[in-house]
Short mmCIF file of C-alpha atoms and ligand atoms in Angstrom, two decimals:
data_model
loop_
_atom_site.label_atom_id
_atom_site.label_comp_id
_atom_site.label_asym_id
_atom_site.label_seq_id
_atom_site.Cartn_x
_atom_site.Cartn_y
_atom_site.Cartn_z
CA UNK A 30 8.95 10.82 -12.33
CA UNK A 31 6.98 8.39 -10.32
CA UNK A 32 8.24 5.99 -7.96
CA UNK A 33 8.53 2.20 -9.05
CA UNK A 34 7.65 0.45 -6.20
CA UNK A 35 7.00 -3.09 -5.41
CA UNK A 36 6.00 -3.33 -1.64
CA UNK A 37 4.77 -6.83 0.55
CA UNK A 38 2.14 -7.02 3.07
CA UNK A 39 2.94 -9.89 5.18
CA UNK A 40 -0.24 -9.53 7.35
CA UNK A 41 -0.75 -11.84 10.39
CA UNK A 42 1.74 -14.34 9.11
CA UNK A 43 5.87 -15.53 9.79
CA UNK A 44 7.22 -16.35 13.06
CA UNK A 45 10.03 -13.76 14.61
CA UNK A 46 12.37 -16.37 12.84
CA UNK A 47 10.83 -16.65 9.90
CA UNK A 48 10.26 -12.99 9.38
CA UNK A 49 14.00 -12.80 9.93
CA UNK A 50 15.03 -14.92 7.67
CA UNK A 51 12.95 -13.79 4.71
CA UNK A 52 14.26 -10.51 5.27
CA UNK A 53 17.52 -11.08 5.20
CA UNK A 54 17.03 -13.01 1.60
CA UNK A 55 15.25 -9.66 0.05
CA UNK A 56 18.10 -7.25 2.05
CA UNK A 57 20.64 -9.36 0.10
CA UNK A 58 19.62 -9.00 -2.95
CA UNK A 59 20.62 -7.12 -5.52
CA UNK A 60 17.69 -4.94 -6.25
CA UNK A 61 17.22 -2.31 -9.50
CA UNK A 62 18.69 1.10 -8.42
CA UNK A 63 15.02 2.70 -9.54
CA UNK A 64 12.85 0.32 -7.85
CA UNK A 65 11.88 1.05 -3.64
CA UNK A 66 10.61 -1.99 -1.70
CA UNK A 67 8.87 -1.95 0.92
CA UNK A 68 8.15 -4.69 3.84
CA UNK A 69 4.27 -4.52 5.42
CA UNK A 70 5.83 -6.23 8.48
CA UNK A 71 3.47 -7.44 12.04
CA UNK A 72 4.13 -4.98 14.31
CA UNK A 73 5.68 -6.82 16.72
CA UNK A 74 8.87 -7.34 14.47
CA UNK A 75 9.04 -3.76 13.46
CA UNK A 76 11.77 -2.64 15.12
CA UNK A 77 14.21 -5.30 14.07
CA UNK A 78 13.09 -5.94 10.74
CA UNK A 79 13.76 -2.01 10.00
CA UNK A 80 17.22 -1.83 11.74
CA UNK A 81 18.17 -4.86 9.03
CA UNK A 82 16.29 -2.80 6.27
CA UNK A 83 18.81 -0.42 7.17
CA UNK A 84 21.53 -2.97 5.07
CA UNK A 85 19.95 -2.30 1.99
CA UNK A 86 19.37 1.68 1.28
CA UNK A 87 16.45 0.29 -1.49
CA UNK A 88 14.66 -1.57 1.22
CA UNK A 89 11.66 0.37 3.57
CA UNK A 90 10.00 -0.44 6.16
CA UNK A 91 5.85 0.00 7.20
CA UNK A 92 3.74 -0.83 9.49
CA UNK A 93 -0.12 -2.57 8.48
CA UNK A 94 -1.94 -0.04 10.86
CA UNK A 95 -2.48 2.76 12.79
CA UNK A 96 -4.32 4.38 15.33
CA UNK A 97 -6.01 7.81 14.95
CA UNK A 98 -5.11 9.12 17.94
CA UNK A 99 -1.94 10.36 19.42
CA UNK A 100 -2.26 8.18 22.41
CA UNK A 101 -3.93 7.13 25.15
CA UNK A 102 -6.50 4.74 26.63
CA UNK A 103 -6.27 2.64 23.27
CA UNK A 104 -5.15 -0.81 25.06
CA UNK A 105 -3.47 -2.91 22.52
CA UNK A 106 -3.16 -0.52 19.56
CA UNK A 107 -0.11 1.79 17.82
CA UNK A 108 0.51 4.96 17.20
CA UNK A 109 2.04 7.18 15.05
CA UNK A 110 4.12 8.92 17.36
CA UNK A 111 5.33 5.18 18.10
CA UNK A 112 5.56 4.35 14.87
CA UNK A 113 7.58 7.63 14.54
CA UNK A 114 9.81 6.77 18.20
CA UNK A 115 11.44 3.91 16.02
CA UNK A 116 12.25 5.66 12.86
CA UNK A 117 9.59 3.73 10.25
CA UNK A 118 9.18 5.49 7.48
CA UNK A 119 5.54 3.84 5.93
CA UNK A 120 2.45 2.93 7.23
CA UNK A 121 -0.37 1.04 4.89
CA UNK A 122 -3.99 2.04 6.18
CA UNK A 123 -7.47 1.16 4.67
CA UNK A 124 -6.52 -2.31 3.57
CA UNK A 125 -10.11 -4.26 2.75
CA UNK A 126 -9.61 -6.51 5.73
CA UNK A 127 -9.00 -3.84 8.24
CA UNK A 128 -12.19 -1.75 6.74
CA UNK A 129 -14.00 -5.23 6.39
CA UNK A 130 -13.04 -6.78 10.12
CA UNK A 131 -12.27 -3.37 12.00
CA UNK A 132 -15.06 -1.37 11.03
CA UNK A 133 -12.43 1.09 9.05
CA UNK A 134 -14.58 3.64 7.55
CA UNK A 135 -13.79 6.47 5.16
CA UNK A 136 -14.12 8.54 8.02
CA UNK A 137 -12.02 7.24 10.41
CA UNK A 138 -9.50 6.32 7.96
CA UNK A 139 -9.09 10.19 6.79
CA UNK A 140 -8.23 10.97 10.37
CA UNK A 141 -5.91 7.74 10.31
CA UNK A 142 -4.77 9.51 7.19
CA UNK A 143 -4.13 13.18 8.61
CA UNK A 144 -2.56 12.07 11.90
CA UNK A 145 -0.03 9.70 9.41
CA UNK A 146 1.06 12.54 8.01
CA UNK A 147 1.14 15.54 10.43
CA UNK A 148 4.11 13.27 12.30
CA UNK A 149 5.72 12.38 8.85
CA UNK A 150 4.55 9.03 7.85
CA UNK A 151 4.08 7.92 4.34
CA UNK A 152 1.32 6.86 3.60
CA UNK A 153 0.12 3.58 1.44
CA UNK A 154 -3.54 4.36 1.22
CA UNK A 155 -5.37 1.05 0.06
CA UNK A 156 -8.77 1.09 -2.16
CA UNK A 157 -10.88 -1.22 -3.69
CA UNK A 158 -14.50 -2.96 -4.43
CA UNK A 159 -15.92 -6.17 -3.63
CA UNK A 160 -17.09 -8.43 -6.14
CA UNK A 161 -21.03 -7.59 -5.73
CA UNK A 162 -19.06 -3.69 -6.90
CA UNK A 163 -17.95 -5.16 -9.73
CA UNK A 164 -20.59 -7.32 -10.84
CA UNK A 165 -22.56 -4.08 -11.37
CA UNK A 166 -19.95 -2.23 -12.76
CA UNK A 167 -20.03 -0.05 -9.98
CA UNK A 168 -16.46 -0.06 -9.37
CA UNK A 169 -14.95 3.61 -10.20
CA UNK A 170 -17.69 5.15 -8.35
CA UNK A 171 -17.10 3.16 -5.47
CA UNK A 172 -13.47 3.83 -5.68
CA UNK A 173 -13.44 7.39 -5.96
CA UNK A 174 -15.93 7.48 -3.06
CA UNK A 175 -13.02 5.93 -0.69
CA UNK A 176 -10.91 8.50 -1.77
CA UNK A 177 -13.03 11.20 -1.97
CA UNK A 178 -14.23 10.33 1.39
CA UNK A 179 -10.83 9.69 2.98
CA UNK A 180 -8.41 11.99 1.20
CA UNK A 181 -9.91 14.97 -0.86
CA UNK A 182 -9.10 17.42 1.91
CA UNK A 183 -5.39 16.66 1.62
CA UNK A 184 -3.19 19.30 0.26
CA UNK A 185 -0.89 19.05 -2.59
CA UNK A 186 2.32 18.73 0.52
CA UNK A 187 0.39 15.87 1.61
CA UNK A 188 -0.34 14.37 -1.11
CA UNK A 189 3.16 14.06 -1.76
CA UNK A 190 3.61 11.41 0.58
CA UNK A 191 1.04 9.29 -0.30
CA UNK A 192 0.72 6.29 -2.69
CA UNK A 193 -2.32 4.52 -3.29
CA UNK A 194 -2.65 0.79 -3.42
CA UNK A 195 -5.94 -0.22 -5.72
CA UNK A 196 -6.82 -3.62 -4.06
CA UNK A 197 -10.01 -5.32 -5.80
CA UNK A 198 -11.04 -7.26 -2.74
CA UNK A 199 -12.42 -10.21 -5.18
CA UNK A 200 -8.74 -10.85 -6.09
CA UNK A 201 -6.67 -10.59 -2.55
CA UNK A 202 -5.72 -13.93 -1.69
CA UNK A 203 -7.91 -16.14 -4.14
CA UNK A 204 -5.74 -16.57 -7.04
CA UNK A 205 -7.99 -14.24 -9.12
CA UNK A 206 -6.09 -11.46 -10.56
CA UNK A 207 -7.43 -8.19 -12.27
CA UNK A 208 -6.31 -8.37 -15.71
CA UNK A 209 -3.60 -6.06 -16.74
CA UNK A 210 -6.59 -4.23 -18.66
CA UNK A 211 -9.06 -4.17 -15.49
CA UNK A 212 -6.16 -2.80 -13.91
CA UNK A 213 -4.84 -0.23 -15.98
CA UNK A 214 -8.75 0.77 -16.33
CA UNK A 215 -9.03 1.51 -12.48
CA UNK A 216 -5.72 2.92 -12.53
CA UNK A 217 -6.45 5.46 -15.31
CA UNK A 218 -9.74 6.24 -13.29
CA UNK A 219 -8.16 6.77 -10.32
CA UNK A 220 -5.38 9.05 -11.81
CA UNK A 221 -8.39 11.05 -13.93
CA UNK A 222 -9.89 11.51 -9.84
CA UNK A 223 -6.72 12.47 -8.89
CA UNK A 224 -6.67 15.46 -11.57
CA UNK A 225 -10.11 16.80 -10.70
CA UNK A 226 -9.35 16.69 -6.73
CA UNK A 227 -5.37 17.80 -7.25
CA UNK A 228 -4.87 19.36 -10.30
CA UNK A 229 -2.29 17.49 -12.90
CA UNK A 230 0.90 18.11 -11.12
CA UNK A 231 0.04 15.42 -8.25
CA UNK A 232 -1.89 13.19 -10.79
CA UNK A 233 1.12 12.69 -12.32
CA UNK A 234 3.28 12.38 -9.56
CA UNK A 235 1.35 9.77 -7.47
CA UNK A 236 2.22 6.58 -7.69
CA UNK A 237 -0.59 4.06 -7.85
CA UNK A 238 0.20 0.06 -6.92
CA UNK A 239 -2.33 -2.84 -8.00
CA UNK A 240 -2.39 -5.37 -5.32
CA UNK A 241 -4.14 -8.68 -5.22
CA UNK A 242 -2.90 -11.74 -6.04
CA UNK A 243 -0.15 -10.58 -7.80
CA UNK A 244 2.69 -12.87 -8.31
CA UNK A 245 6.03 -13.87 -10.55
CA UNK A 246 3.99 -14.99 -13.41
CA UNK A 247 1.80 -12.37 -13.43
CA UNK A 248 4.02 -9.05 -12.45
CA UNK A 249 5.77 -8.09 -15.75
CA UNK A 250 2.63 -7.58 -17.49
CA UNK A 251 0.48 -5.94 -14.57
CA UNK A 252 3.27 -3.74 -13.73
CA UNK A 253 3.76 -2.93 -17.28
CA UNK A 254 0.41 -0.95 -17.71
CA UNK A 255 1.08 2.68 -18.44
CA UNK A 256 -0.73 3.86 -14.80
CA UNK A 257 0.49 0.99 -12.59
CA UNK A 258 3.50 1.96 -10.66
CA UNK A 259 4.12 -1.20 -9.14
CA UNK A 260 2.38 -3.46 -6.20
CA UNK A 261 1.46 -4.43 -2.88
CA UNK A 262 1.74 -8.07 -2.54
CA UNK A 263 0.91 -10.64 -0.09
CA UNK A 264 1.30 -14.60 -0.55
CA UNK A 265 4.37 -13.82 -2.88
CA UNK A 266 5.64 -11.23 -0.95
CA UNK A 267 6.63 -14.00 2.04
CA UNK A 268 9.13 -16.35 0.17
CA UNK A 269 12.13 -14.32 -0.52
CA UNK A 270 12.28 -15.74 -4.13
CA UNK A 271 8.88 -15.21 -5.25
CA UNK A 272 8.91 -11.61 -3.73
CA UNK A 273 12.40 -10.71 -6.03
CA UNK A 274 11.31 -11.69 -8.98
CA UNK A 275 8.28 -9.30 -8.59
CA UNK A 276 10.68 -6.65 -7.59
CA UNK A 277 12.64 -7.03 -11.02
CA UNK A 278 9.36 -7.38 -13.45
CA UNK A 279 9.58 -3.72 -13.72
CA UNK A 280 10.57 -2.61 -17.13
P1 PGA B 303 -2.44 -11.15 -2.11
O1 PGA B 303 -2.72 -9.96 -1.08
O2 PGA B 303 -1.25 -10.75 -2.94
O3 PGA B 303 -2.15 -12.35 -1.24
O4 PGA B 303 -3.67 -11.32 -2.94
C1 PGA B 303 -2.62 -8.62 -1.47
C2 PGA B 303 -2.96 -7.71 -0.32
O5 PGA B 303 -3.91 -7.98 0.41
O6 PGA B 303 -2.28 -6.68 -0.11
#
């Protein structure tokens, strides 16, 4: 059985007040016993957003990034082994605007991916085309390619603690949403990729979130598609009311 997960990215937004506050609202809630949440919290409020995760044994906690190296010289970036130090369980890597303003490759992101899990992270693996992608119906191709090119070297352990987060960067933050049928398409794909890299056993077992511009209107029918286990949300993941309803628009 795969996971049903509905998980927020909160990127470079919410005060230390603010992020408290909207936590406590989604730790307070009453959330479906086969559902796991997960908060994509700023770095900075890690520590104390995950000791009030703690409250709720549905709620998670990950961080946006990672570095690929142990430590070391790296002035002003995070580590697993950090990460790690104060027990988070979840890290997202290769979201579009960390590849698109941080020069993330597929490369660098498979060693983000390998050091993530050889200290016990799970990982939220993000992929996704641009609109230019799309236009010419590029799409799968390019999809595959991100994961061929970051995670096709993983073994079937690893794999295990990864979920992938399909993010069509024309629909992250602009209102525009995938239809359920464009995502259930890319989600189908992806899971068919997963079969000839994996074998059938982790195909299955993977879960695979849409993400962009999902929202209460929109979730029970997105996260109703047969290969869409759930989804990694931003704007509606940072007002504790928006983000529960999407959390109970699982069927
Ligand atoms: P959005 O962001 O829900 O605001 O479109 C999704 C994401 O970037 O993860």
């Amino acid at each position: 059985m795969r996971k049903k997960i509905a998980a927020g990215n909160w990127k470079m937004n919410k005060t230390f007040g603010e992020a408290v506050e909207l936590t406590k609202g989604i730790v307070e809630a009453k959330i479906p016993e086969d559902v796991t949440v997960i908060l994509g919290v700023p770095a900075i409020y890690l520590n104390k957003i995950n000791g009030m995760a703690k409250s709720n044994e549905r709620v998670f906690v990950s961080a946006q990034n990672a570095h690929q190296e142990l430590r070391g010289a790296y002035t002003g970036e995070i580590s697993v082994e950090m990460l790690k130090s104060i027990d988070i369980p979840y890290v997202i890597l290769g979201h579009s605007e960390r590849r698109e303003y941080n020069c993330e490759t597929p490369e660098l992101l498979k060693k983000k991916v390998r050091i993530a899990l050889d200290n016990n992270l799970e990982v939220i693996f993000c992929c996704g085309e641009s609109l230019d992608i799309r236009k010419a119906n590029k799409q799968e191709e390019y999809v595959r390619n991100q994961i061929k090119g970051s995670l096709s070297e993983l073994s079937d352990e690893d794999m295990s603690h990864v979920t992938i987060a399909y993010e069509p960067i024309w629909a992250i933050g602009t209102g525009e949403t995938a239809s359920p049928q464009q995502a259930q398409d890319m989600h189908k794909s992806i899971r068919a990729y997963l079969n000839e890299l994996f074998g059938n056993e982790i195909a299955a077992d993977t879960a695979i979130l849409y993400g962009g511009s999902v929202k209460p209107a929109n979730a029970k029918e997105i996260f109703g598609q047969d290969d869409v286990d759930g989804g990694l949300v931003g704007g509606a993941s940072m007002i504790a009311d928006s983000f529960i309803e999407i959390i109970n628009s699982f069927s």
